[in-house]
Short mmCIF file of C-alpha atoms in Angstrom, two decimals:
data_model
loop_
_atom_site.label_atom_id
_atom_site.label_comp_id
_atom_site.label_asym_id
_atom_site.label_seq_id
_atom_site.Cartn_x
_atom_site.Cartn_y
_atom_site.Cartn_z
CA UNK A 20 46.03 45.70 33.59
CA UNK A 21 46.78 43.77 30.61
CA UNK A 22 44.42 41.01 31.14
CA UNK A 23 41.29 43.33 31.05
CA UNK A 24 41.92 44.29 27.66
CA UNK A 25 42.82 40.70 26.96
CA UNK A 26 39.35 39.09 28.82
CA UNK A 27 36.99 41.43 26.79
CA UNK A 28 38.19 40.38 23.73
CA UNK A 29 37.87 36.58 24.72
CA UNK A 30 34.60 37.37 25.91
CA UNK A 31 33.56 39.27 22.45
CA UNK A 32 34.64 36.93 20.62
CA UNK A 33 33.54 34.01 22.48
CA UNK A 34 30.03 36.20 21.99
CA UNK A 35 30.37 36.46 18.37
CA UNK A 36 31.06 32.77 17.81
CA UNK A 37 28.01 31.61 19.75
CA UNK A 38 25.97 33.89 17.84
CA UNK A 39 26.77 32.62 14.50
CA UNK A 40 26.57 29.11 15.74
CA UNK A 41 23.28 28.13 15.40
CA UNK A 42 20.60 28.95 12.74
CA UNK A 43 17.14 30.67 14.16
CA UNK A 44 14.39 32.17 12.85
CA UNK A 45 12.33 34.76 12.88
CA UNK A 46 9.16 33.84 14.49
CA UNK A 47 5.83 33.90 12.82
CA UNK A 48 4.10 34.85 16.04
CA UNK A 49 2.89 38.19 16.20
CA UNK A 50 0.34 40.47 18.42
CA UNK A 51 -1.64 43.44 17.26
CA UNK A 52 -3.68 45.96 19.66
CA UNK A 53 -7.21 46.48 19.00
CA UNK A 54 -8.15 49.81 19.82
CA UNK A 55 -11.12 52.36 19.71
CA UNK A 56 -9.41 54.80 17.48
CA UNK A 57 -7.34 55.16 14.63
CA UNK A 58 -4.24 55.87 16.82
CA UNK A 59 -2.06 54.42 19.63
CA UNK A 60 -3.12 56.12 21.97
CA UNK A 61 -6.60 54.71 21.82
CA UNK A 62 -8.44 52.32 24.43
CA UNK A 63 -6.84 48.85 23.97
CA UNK A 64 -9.90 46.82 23.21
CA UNK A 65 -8.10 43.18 23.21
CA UNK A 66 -4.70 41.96 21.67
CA UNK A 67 -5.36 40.29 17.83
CA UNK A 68 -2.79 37.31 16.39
CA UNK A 69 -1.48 36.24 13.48
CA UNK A 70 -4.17 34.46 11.58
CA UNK A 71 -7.24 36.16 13.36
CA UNK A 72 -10.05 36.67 10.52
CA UNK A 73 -11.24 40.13 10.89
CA UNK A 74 -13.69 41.67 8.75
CA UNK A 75 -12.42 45.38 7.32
CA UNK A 76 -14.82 47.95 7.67
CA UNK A 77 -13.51 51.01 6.53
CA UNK A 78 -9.72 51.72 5.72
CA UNK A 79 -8.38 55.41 6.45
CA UNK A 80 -5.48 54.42 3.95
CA UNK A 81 -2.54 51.62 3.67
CA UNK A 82 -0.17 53.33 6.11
CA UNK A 83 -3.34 54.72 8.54
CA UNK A 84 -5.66 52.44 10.21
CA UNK A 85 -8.26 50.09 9.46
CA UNK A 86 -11.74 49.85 11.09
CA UNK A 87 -12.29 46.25 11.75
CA UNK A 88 -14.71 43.67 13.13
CA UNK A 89 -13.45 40.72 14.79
CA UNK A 90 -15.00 37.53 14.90
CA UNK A 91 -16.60 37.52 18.02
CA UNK A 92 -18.55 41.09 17.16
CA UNK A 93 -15.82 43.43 18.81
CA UNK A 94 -14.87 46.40 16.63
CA UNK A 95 -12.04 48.15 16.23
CA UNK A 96 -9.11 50.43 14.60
CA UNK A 97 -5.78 48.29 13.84
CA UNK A 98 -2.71 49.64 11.74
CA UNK A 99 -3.50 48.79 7.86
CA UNK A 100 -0.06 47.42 7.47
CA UNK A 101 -0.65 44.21 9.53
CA UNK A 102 -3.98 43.02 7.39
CA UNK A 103 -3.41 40.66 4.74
CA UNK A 104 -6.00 38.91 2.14
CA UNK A 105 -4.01 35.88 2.78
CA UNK A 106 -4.14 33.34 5.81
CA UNK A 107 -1.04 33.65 8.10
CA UNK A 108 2.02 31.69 6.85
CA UNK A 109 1.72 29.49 10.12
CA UNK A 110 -2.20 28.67 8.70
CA UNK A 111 -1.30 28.48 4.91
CA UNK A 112 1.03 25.70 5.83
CA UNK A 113 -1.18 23.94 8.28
CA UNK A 114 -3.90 23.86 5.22
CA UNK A 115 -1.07 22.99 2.64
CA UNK A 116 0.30 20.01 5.09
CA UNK A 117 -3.16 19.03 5.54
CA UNK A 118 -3.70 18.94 1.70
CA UNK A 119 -0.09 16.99 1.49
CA UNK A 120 -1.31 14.56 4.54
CA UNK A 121 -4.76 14.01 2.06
CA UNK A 122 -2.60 13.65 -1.24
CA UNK A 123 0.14 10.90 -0.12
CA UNK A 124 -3.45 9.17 1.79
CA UNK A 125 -4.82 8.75 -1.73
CA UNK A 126 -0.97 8.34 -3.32
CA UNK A 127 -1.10 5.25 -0.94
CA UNK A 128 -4.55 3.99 -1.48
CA UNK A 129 -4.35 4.06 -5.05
CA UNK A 130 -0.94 2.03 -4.70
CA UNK A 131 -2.59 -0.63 -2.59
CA UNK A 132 -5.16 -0.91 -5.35
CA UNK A 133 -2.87 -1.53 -7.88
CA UNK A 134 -0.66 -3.82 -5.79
CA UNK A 135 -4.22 -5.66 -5.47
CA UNK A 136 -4.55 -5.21 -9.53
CA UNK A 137 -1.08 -6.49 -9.86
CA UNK A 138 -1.47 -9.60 -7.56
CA UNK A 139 -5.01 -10.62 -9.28
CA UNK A 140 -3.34 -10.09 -12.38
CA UNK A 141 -0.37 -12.38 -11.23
CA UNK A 142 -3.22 -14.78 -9.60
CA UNK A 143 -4.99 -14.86 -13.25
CA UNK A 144 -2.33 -15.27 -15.56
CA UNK A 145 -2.03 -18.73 -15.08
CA UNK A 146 -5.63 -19.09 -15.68
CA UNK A 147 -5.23 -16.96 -18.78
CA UNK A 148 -2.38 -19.33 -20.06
CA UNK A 149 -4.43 -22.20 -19.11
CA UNK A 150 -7.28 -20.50 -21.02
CA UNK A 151 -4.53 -19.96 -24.04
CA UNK A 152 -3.34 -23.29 -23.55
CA UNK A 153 -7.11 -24.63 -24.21
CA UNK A 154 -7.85 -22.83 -26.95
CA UNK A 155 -4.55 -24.43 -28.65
CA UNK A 156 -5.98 -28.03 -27.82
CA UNK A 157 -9.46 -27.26 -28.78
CA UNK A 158 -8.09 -26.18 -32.28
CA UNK A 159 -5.92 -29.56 -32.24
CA UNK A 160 -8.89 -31.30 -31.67
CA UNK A 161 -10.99 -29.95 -34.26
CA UNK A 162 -7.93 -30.84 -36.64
CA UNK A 163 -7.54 -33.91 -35.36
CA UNK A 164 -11.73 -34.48 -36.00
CA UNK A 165 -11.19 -33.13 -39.19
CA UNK A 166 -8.35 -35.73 -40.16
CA UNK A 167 -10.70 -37.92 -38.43
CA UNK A 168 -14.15 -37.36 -40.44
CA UNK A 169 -11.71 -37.62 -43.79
CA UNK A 170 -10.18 -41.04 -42.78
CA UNK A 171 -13.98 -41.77 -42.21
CA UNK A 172 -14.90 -40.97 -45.39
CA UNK A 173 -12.24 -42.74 -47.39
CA UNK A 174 -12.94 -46.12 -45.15
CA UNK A 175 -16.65 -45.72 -45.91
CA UNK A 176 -15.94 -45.49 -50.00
CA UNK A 177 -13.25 -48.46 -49.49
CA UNK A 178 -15.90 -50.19 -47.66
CA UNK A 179 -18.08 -49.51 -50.26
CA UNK A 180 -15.96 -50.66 -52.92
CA UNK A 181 -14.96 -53.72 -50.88
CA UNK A 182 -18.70 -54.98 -50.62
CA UNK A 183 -19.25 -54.09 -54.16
CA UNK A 184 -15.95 -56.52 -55.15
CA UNK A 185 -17.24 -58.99 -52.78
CA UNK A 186 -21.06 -59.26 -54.01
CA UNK A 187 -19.21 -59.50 -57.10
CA UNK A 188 -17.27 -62.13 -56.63
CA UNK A 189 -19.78 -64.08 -55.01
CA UNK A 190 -21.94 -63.31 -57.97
CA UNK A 191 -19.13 -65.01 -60.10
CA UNK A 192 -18.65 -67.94 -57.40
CA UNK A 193 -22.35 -68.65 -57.65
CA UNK A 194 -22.30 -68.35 -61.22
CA UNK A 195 -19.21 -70.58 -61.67
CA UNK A 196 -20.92 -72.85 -59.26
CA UNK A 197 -24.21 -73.31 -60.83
CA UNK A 198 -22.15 -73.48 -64.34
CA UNK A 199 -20.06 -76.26 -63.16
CA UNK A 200 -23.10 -77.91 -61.25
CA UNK A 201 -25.94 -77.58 -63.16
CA UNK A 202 -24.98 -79.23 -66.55
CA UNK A 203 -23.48 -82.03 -64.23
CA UNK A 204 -27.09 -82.18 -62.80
CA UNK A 205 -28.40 -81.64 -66.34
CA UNK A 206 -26.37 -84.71 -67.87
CA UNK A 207 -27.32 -86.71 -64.96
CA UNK A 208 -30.99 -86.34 -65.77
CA UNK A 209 -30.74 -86.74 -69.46
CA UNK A 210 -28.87 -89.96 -68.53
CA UNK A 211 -31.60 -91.35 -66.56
CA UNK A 212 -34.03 -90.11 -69.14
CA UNK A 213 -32.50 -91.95 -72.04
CA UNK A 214 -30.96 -94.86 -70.63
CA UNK A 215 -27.61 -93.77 -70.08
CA UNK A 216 -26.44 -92.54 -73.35
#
């Protein structure tokens, strides 16, 4: 006699544990009966489910009945309580994964454009250093011309005054020439002339 008491506890227990075991939930899921009139004792017309779009026709009050109109044409009275200007949870978060599913798409295609950005950018920076690089050596060069056209320009006058020393100097060498020549010429011929005085 002592071990019924003591198996109905185990088994109560054992019961309770199980129960609080695992998490569930309530289920989304859920029938209403169409019927021809605002009652439940009416005609069942067809069974309606969560996420149904009906069209209301008339409404005999928020805890009464609702005339509706279901998709396919049948009408009929439903309790007011179970219509709802909103989707059905189980549809709102079909459409909000779908929206999700669209948004990480474009998160992703915009992130393969900029990797692409990024690796042209990487792919051009050499040619923008190289482009750097040759503007640096064009600048150089137009120093380096610069220097060039000045060292030009002092050659040219030192070439200039160079001939004009020269021409000069050969002026004086031909002058000093014919000076020294010419009255030894001179004397000769006077010489001649006069019998050698």
């Amino acid at each position: 006699m002592n071990r019924l008491p003591l198996l109905f506890c185990l088994a109560f227990f054992t019961s309770v544990v199980y129960a609080q075991s695992g998490a569930q939930y309530i289920t989304d899921d859920m029938s209403v009966s169409l019927r021809d009139k605002p009652s439940n004792d009416g005609q069942l017309l067809g069974i309606l489910h969560s996420g149904d779009k009906v069209s209301v026709l008339q409404s005999l009050g928020e805890q009464s009945y609702a005339q509706i109109k279901t998709s396919d044409g049948t009408e009929g009275w439903v309790p007011t309580r179970y219509l709802s200007s909103q989707p059905a949870a189980h549809d709102r978060a079909q459409q909000l994964k779908s929206e999700l599913d669209d948004a990480n798409s474009k998160i992703k295609t915009l992130q393969d454009q900029l990797d692409t950005a990024k690796a042209e950018l990487q792919k051009a920076r050499p040619a923008l250093e190289l482009s750097q690089e040759n503007e640096q050596l064009k600048s150089q060069i137009k120093a380096k011309e610069q220097s060039l056209d000045a060292a030009q320009a002092r050659y040219d006058q030192e070439r200039a005054r160079r001939a004009t020393l020269i021409t000069g100097a050969a002026v004086l060498g031909v002058g000093l020439l014919i000076g020294l020549i010419l009255p030894a010429l001179l004397q000769g011929r006077r010489r001649r002339r006069y019998g050698d005085f």
